[in-house]
Amino acid sequence: VIGFDFEGIENSKPNPVVTSWLDECDGIIICPSNPYVSVDTTLSVPQYREVFQSKPVIAVSPIVGGLAIKGPAAKMMQELGHEISVKTIAEFYKKYAKRIFVDTSDNDSSSHLYSLGYEVYQTNLIMNNTQSKNKLAQEIIKVLDSNKMKVSAFVPIKKFSNSKERLSNVLDSIDRSKLAEQMAKLTIKTLFNSNPFYFIFLCRKLF
């Protein structure tokens, strides 16, 4: 495999029934399917792509511990020269998803996923019975229902007088202190105005 070409995809039109469902939904879950030949055929349809970019999206990794849960996804990654890991999955979906579910066995990849801007959720992704399938579905729906989430923010605050020292060549200590204070107030105001946040913890740093 050296690449994929979906001939005529740019002229394709989405199913109106599906678009009506998407218009009414609160968010989208990308199930653990092959990203190249299953999911990307949908994302390559212009109108579908626009919807995916306008809704909260959760991606579920089809790769667990360097292996594909099912199908040829791992083989395709290897032949395309990509690492067979959740990192490759995260890179693929970063234009659409801000949240990703990975298996607990891929904990060591979390820092890379955070650096891409993801919220990372770890759980068991091996669904070998009805109970495990239902459990995963319930965990995903709980995260997707963000309007009901209670989220806390922990905000470290420096002494204003010691802040923004990198600007000392253009601002004196008084101006730097005022700038730091304004930025802190803006951050706190933004958090308070964000529905998911119901507690904001401010930690005064002593340096």
PDB file of C-alpha atoms in Angstrom:
ATOM      1  CA  VAL A   1       0.000   0.000   0.000  1.00  0.00           C
ATOM      2  CA  ILE A   2       1.419   3.380  -1.018  1.00  0.00           C
ATOM      3  CA  GLY A   3      -1.717   5.517  -0.726  1.00  0.00           C
ATOM      4  CA  PHE A   4      -5.454   5.766  -1.246  1.00  0.00           C
ATOM      5  CA  ASP A   5      -7.509   7.434  -3.955  1.00  0.00           C
ATOM      6  CA  PHE A   6     -11.285   7.571  -3.701  1.00  0.00           C
ATOM      7  CA  GLU A   7     -12.148   8.275  -7.305  1.00  0.00           C
ATOM      8  CA  GLY A   8     -15.051  10.686  -7.728  1.00  0.00           C
ATOM      9  CA  ILE A   9     -15.360  11.373  -4.001  1.00  0.00           C
ATOM     10  CA  GLU A  10     -15.187  15.135  -4.519  1.00  0.00           C
ATOM     11  CA  ASN A  11     -18.427  14.952  -6.516  1.00  0.00           C
ATOM     12  CA  SER A  12     -20.250  12.699  -4.085  1.00  0.00           C
ATOM     13  CA  LYS A  13     -23.258  13.840  -2.092  1.00  0.00           C
ATOM     14  CA  PRO A  14     -24.172  12.686   1.417  1.00  0.00           C
ATOM     15  CA  ASN A  15     -27.277  10.649   2.154  1.00  0.00           C
ATOM     16  CA  PRO A  16     -29.957  13.187   3.214  1.00  0.00           C
ATOM     17  CA  VAL A  17     -31.203  10.853   5.935  1.00  0.00           C
ATOM     18  CA  VAL A  18     -27.727  10.679   7.429  1.00  0.00           C
ATOM     19  CA  THR A  19     -27.226  14.444   7.217  1.00  0.00           C
ATOM     20  CA  SER A  20     -30.515  15.013   9.032  1.00  0.00           C
ATOM     21  CA  TRP A  21     -29.318  12.717  11.819  1.00  0.00           C
ATOM     22  CA  LEU A  22     -26.001  14.551  11.974  1.00  0.00           C
ATOM     23  CA  ASP A  23     -27.717  17.940  12.095  1.00  0.00           C
ATOM     24  CA  GLU A  24     -29.721  16.861  15.131  1.00  0.00           C
ATOM     25  CA  CYS A  25     -26.973  15.060  17.030  1.00  0.00           C
ATOM     26  CA  ASP A  26     -24.968  16.622  19.863  1.00  0.00           C
ATOM     27  CA  GLY A  27     -21.698  14.960  18.971  1.00  0.00           C
ATOM     28  CA  ILE A  28     -20.012  12.299  16.890  1.00  0.00           C
ATOM     29  CA  ILE A  29     -18.210   9.132  17.911  1.00  0.00           C
ATOM     30  CA  ILE A  30     -15.663   7.672  15.503  1.00  0.00           C
ATOM     31  CA  CYS A  31     -15.718   3.982  16.294  1.00  0.00           C
ATOM     32  CA  PRO A  32     -12.532   1.846  16.197  1.00  0.00           C
ATOM     33  CA  SER A  33     -12.589   1.280  12.455  1.00  0.00           C
ATOM     34  CA  ASN A  34      -9.832   1.386   9.862  1.00  0.00           C
ATOM     35  CA  PRO A  35      -9.089   5.113   9.463  1.00  0.00           C
ATOM     36  CA  TYR A  36      -7.820   4.796   5.901  1.00  0.00           C
ATOM     37  CA  VAL A  37     -10.462   2.782   4.075  1.00  0.00           C
ATOM     38  CA  SER A  38     -13.458   2.970   6.411  1.00  0.00           C
ATOM     39  CA  VAL A  39     -13.535   6.355   8.103  1.00  0.00           C
ATOM     40  CA  ASP A  40     -11.688   8.469   5.548  1.00  0.00           C
ATOM     41  CA  THR A  41     -14.184   7.541   2.852  1.00  0.00           C
ATOM     42  CA  THR A  42     -16.717   9.457   4.931  1.00  0.00           C
ATOM     43  CA  LEU A  43     -14.427  12.317   5.912  1.00  0.00           C
ATOM     44  CA  SER A  44     -13.505  12.835   2.249  1.00  0.00           C
ATOM     45  CA  VAL A  45     -17.107  13.780   1.395  1.00  0.00           C
ATOM     46  CA  PRO A  46     -17.081  17.599   1.679  1.00  0.00           C
ATOM     47  CA  GLN A  47     -20.404  18.022   3.510  1.00  0.00           C
ATOM     48  CA  TYR A  48     -19.632  15.246   5.971  1.00  0.00           C
ATOM     49  CA  ARG A  49     -16.226  16.738   6.639  1.00  0.00           C
ATOM     50  CA  GLU A  50     -17.796  20.098   7.480  1.00  0.00           C
ATOM     51  CA  VAL A  51     -20.157  18.474   9.969  1.00  0.00           C
ATOM     52  CA  PHE A  52     -17.311  16.594  11.650  1.00  0.00           C
ATOM     53  CA  GLN A  53     -15.431  19.857  12.059  1.00  0.00           C
ATOM     54  CA  SER A  54     -18.422  21.612  13.631  1.00  0.00           C
ATOM     55  CA  LYS A  55     -19.435  19.013  16.242  1.00  0.00           C
ATOM     56  CA  PRO A  56     -17.746  17.595  19.329  1.00  0.00           C
ATOM     57  CA  VAL A  57     -15.981  14.440  18.136  1.00  0.00           C
ATOM     58  CA  ILE A  58     -14.640  11.491  20.097  1.00  0.00           C
ATOM     59  CA  ALA A  59     -12.286   9.060  18.374  1.00  0.00           C
ATOM     60  CA  VAL A  60     -11.862   5.502  19.613  1.00  0.00           C
ATOM     61  CA  SER A  61      -8.509   3.981  18.712  1.00  0.00           C
ATOM     62  CA  PRO A  62      -8.577   0.841  16.550  1.00  0.00           C
ATOM     63  CA  ILE A  63      -5.000   0.149  17.631  1.00  0.00           C
ATOM     64  CA  VAL A  64      -4.315  -1.530  20.964  1.00  0.00           C
ATOM     65  CA  GLY A  65      -0.778  -2.223  22.083  1.00  0.00           C
ATOM     66  CA  GLY A  66       0.611  -1.891  18.567  1.00  0.00           C
ATOM     67  CA  LEU A  67      -1.948  -4.258  17.059  1.00  0.00           C
ATOM     68  CA  ALA A  68      -5.173  -3.691  15.148  1.00  0.00           C
ATOM     69  CA  ILE A  69      -8.298  -4.742  16.986  1.00  0.00           C
ATOM     70  CA  LYS A  70      -9.619  -6.078  13.692  1.00  0.00           C
ATOM     71  CA  GLY A  71      -8.761  -5.906   9.994  1.00  0.00           C
ATOM     72  CA  PRO A  72      -5.725  -4.663   8.047  1.00  0.00           C
ATOM     73  CA  ALA A  73      -5.225  -1.241   9.671  1.00  0.00           C
ATOM     74  CA  ALA A  74      -1.885  -2.184  11.263  1.00  0.00           C
ATOM     75  CA  LYS A  75      -0.602  -3.703   8.011  1.00  0.00           C
ATOM     76  CA  MET A  76      -1.563  -0.554   6.112  1.00  0.00           C
ATOM     77  CA  MET A  77       0.165   1.687   8.642  1.00  0.00           C
ATOM     78  CA  GLN A  78       3.348  -0.315   8.339  1.00  0.00           C
ATOM     79  CA  GLU A  79       3.332  -0.261   4.535  1.00  0.00           C
ATOM     80  CA  LEU A  80       2.668   3.481   4.555  1.00  0.00           C
ATOM     81  CA  GLY A  81       5.712   3.939   6.769  1.00  0.00           C
ATOM     82  CA  HIS A  82       3.797   4.945   9.886  1.00  0.00           C
ATOM     83  CA  GLU A  83       4.286   3.755  13.430  1.00  0.00           C
ATOM     84  CA  ILE A  84       1.667   1.172  14.412  1.00  0.00           C
ATOM     85  CA  SER A  85       0.366   2.984  17.468  1.00  0.00           C
ATOM     86  CA  VAL A  86      -2.317   5.217  18.891  1.00  0.00           C
ATOM     87  CA  LYS A  87       0.005   8.137  18.074  1.00  0.00           C
ATOM     88  CA  THR A  88      -0.619   7.582  14.361  1.00  0.00           C
ATOM     89  CA  ILE A  89      -4.364   7.375  14.983  1.00  0.00           C
ATOM     90  CA  ALA A  90      -4.263  10.633  16.934  1.00  0.00           C
ATOM     91  CA  GLU A  91      -2.305  12.396  14.178  1.00  0.00           C
ATOM     92  CA  PHE A  92      -4.847  11.199  11.629  1.00  0.00           C
ATOM     93  CA  TYR A  93      -7.873  12.517  13.541  1.00  0.00           C
ATOM     94  CA  LYS A  94      -6.444  15.709  15.036  1.00  0.00           C
ATOM     95  CA  LYS A  95      -8.326  17.939  12.560  1.00  0.00           C
ATOM     96  CA  TYR A  96     -11.635  16.572  13.796  1.00  0.00           C
ATOM     97  CA  ALA A  97     -11.459  15.123  17.296  1.00  0.00           C
ATOM     98  CA  LYS A  98     -10.469  16.746  20.562  1.00  0.00           C
ATOM     99  CA  ARG A  99     -11.112  13.668  22.675  1.00  0.00           C
ATOM    100  CA  ILE A 100      -9.720  10.193  22.201  1.00  0.00           C
ATOM    101  CA  PHE A 101     -10.235   6.841  23.895  1.00  0.00           C
ATOM    102  CA  VAL A 102      -7.209   4.569  24.087  1.00  0.00           C
ATOM    103  CA  ASP A 103      -6.621   1.242  25.742  1.00  0.00           C
ATOM    104  CA  THR A 104      -5.016   1.175  29.172  1.00  0.00           C
ATOM    105  CA  SER A 105      -2.107  -0.732  27.626  1.00  0.00           C
ATOM    106  CA  ASP A 106      -1.212   2.418  25.632  1.00  0.00           C
ATOM    107  CA  ASN A 107      -0.710   4.612  28.673  1.00  0.00           C
ATOM    108  CA  ASP A 108       2.841   5.459  27.605  1.00  0.00           C
ATOM    109  CA  SER A 109       1.500   7.326  24.551  1.00  0.00           C
ATOM    110  CA  SER A 110      -0.672   9.705  26.571  1.00  0.00           C
ATOM    111  CA  SER A 111       1.871  12.532  26.791  1.00  0.00           C
ATOM    112  CA  HIS A 112       2.154  12.671  23.004  1.00  0.00           C
ATOM    113  CA  LEU A 113      -1.629  12.746  22.638  1.00  0.00           C
ATOM    114  CA  TYR A 114      -1.884  15.568  25.166  1.00  0.00           C
ATOM    115  CA  SER A 115       0.697  17.521  23.154  1.00  0.00           C
ATOM    116  CA  LEU A 116      -1.611  17.269  20.134  1.00  0.00           C
ATOM    117  CA  GLY A 117      -4.400  18.908  22.132  1.00  0.00           C
ATOM    118  CA  TYR A 118      -6.417  15.821  22.998  1.00  0.00           C
ATOM    119  CA  GLU A 119      -8.360  14.951  26.090  1.00  0.00           C
ATOM    120  CA  VAL A 120      -7.257  11.367  26.644  1.00  0.00           C
ATOM    121  CA  TYR A 121      -9.454   8.680  28.174  1.00  0.00           C
ATOM    122  CA  GLN A 122      -8.039   5.278  29.022  1.00  0.00           C
ATOM    123  CA  THR A 123     -10.164   2.182  29.333  1.00  0.00           C
ATOM    124  CA  ASN A 124     -10.480  -1.366  28.048  1.00  0.00           C
ATOM    125  CA  LEU A 125     -11.011  -1.283  24.274  1.00  0.00           C
ATOM    126  CA  ILE A 126     -11.092  -5.053  23.754  1.00  0.00           C
ATOM    127  CA  MET A 127     -14.787  -5.773  23.254  1.00  0.00           C
ATOM    128  CA  ASN A 128     -15.129  -9.544  23.324  1.00  0.00           C
ATOM    129  CA  ASN A 129     -18.597  -9.761  24.887  1.00  0.00           C
ATOM    130  CA  THR A 130     -21.794  -7.747  25.271  1.00  0.00           C
ATOM    131  CA  GLN A 131     -20.846  -6.521  28.722  1.00  0.00           C
ATOM    132  CA  SER A 132     -17.537  -5.006  27.561  1.00  0.00           C
ATOM    133  CA  LYS A 133     -19.240  -3.408  24.554  1.00  0.00           C
ATOM    134  CA  ASN A 134     -21.936  -1.814  26.725  1.00  0.00           C
ATOM    135  CA  LYS A 135     -19.379  -0.595  29.251  1.00  0.00           C
ATOM    136  CA  LEU A 136     -17.313   1.174  26.590  1.00  0.00           C
ATOM    137  CA  ALA A 137     -20.426   2.710  25.029  1.00  0.00           C
ATOM    138  CA  GLN A 138     -21.555   4.047  28.398  1.00  0.00           C
ATOM    139  CA  GLU A 139     -18.149   5.569  29.114  1.00  0.00           C
ATOM    140  CA  ILE A 140     -18.057   7.317  25.746  1.00  0.00           C
ATOM    141  CA  ILE A 141     -21.602   8.676  26.024  1.00  0.00           C
ATOM    142  CA  LYS A 142     -20.805  10.015  29.478  1.00  0.00           C
ATOM    143  CA  VAL A 143     -17.880  12.003  28.085  1.00  0.00           C
ATOM    144  CA  LEU A 144     -19.793  13.157  25.016  1.00  0.00           C
ATOM    145  CA  ASP A 145     -22.592  14.543  27.146  1.00  0.00           C
ATOM    146  CA  SER A 146     -20.373  17.478  28.032  1.00  0.00           C
ATOM    147  CA  ASN A 147     -23.202  19.770  29.100  1.00  0.00           C
ATOM    148  CA  LYS A 148     -23.638  17.599  32.149  1.00  0.00           C
ATOM    149  CA  MET A 149     -19.967  17.244  32.929  1.00  0.00           C
ATOM    150  CA  LYS A 150     -18.628  18.815  36.067  1.00  0.00           C
ATOM    151  CA  VAL A 151     -15.069  19.903  35.437  1.00  0.00           C
ATOM    152  CA  SER A 152     -12.626  21.547  37.775  1.00  0.00           C
ATOM    153  CA  ALA A 153      -9.796  23.830  36.696  1.00  0.00           C
ATOM    154  CA  PHE A 154      -6.547  24.165  38.626  1.00  0.00           C
ATOM    155  CA  VAL A 155      -4.852  27.453  37.809  1.00  0.00           C
ATOM    156  CA  PRO A 156      -1.330  28.209  39.120  1.00  0.00           C
ATOM    157  CA  ILE A 157      -0.726  31.922  39.572  1.00  0.00           C
ATOM    158  CA  LYS A 158       2.728  33.488  39.940  1.00  0.00           C
ATOM    159  CA  LYS A 159       3.422  36.578  41.975  1.00  0.00           C
ATOM    160  CA  PHE A 160       2.560  39.359  39.569  1.00  0.00           C
ATOM    161  CA  SER A 161       5.763  41.221  40.470  1.00  0.00           C
ATOM    162  CA  ASN A 162       7.862  38.265  39.302  1.00  0.00           C
ATOM    163  CA  SER A 163       5.946  37.590  36.092  1.00  0.00           C
ATOM    164  CA  LYS A 164       6.838  38.206  32.461  1.00  0.00           C
ATOM    165  CA  GLU A 165      10.556  38.656  33.131  1.00  0.00           C
ATOM    166  CA  ARG A 166      11.263  37.769  29.502  1.00  0.00           C
ATOM    167  CA  LEU A 167       9.699  41.154  28.637  1.00  0.00           C
ATOM    168  CA  SER A 168      12.014  43.083  30.949  1.00  0.00           C
ATOM    169  CA  ASN A 169      13.801  44.660  27.988  1.00  0.00           C
ATOM    170  CA  VAL A 170      10.566  46.368  26.861  1.00  0.00           C
ATOM    171  CA  LEU A 171       8.475  46.661  30.069  1.00  0.00           C
ATOM    172  CA  ASP A 172       9.425  47.768  33.568  1.00  0.00           C
ATOM    173  CA  SER A 173       8.382  45.753  36.638  1.00  0.00           C
ATOM    174  CA  ILE A 174       5.208  47.793  37.207  1.00  0.00           C
ATOM    175  CA  ASP A 175       3.958  47.290  33.658  1.00  0.00           C
ATOM    176  CA  ARG A 176       4.846  43.596  33.741  1.00  0.00           C
ATOM    177  CA  SER A 177       2.905  43.191  36.965  1.00  0.00           C
ATOM    178  CA  LYS A 178      -0.144  44.945  35.480  1.00  0.00           C
ATOM    179  CA  LEU A 179       0.032  42.765  32.356  1.00  0.00           C
ATOM    180  CA  ALA A 180       0.243  39.558  34.407  1.00  0.00           C
ATOM    181  CA  GLU A 181      -2.716  40.634  36.519  1.00  0.00           C
ATOM    182  CA  GLN A 182      -4.833  41.424  33.448  1.00  0.00           C
ATOM    183  CA  MET A 183      -3.978  38.067  31.851  1.00  0.00           C
ATOM    184  CA  ALA A 184      -4.851  36.189  35.058  1.00  0.00           C
ATOM    185  CA  LYS A 185      -8.187  37.993  35.356  1.00  0.00           C
ATOM    186  CA  LEU A 186      -8.992  37.214  31.707  1.00  0.00           C
ATOM    187  CA  THR A 187      -8.188  33.526  32.211  1.00  0.00           C
ATOM    188  CA  ILE A 188     -10.361  33.286  35.322  1.00  0.00           C
ATOM    189  CA  LYS A 189     -13.226  35.163  33.648  1.00  0.00           C
ATOM    190  CA  THR A 190     -13.080  32.830  30.647  1.00  0.00           C
ATOM    191  CA  LEU A 191     -13.188  29.765  32.895  1.00  0.00           C
ATOM    192  CA  PHE A 192     -16.115  31.106  34.906  1.00  0.00           C
ATOM    193  CA  ASN A 193     -18.037  31.770  31.696  1.00  0.00           C
ATOM    194  CA  SER A 194     -17.418  28.225  30.431  1.00  0.00           C
ATOM    195  CA  ASN A 195     -20.374  26.027  31.327  1.00  0.00           C
ATOM    196  CA  PRO A 196     -18.391  22.862  32.088  1.00  0.00           C
ATOM    197  CA  PHE A 197     -16.403  24.496  34.904  1.00  0.00           C
ATOM    198  CA  TYR A 198     -18.082  24.499  38.272  1.00  0.00           C
ATOM    199  CA  PHE A 199     -14.978  24.832  40.466  1.00  0.00           C
ATOM    200  CA  ILE A 200     -11.850  26.843  39.788  1.00  0.00           C
ATOM    201  CA  PHE A 201      -8.920  26.361  42.134  1.00  0.00           C
ATOM    202  CA  LEU A 202      -6.361  29.140  42.251  1.00  0.00           C
ATOM    203  CA  CYS A 203      -2.902  28.186  43.512  1.00  0.00           C
ATOM    204  CA  ARG A 204      -0.603  31.080  44.376  1.00  0.00           C
ATOM    205  CA  LYS A 205       2.942  30.171  43.370  1.00  0.00           C
ATOM    206  CA  LEU A 206       5.608  31.631  45.631  1.00  0.00           C
ATOM    207  CA  PHE A 207       8.138  32.367  42.919  1.00  0.00           C
TER     208      PHE A 207
END
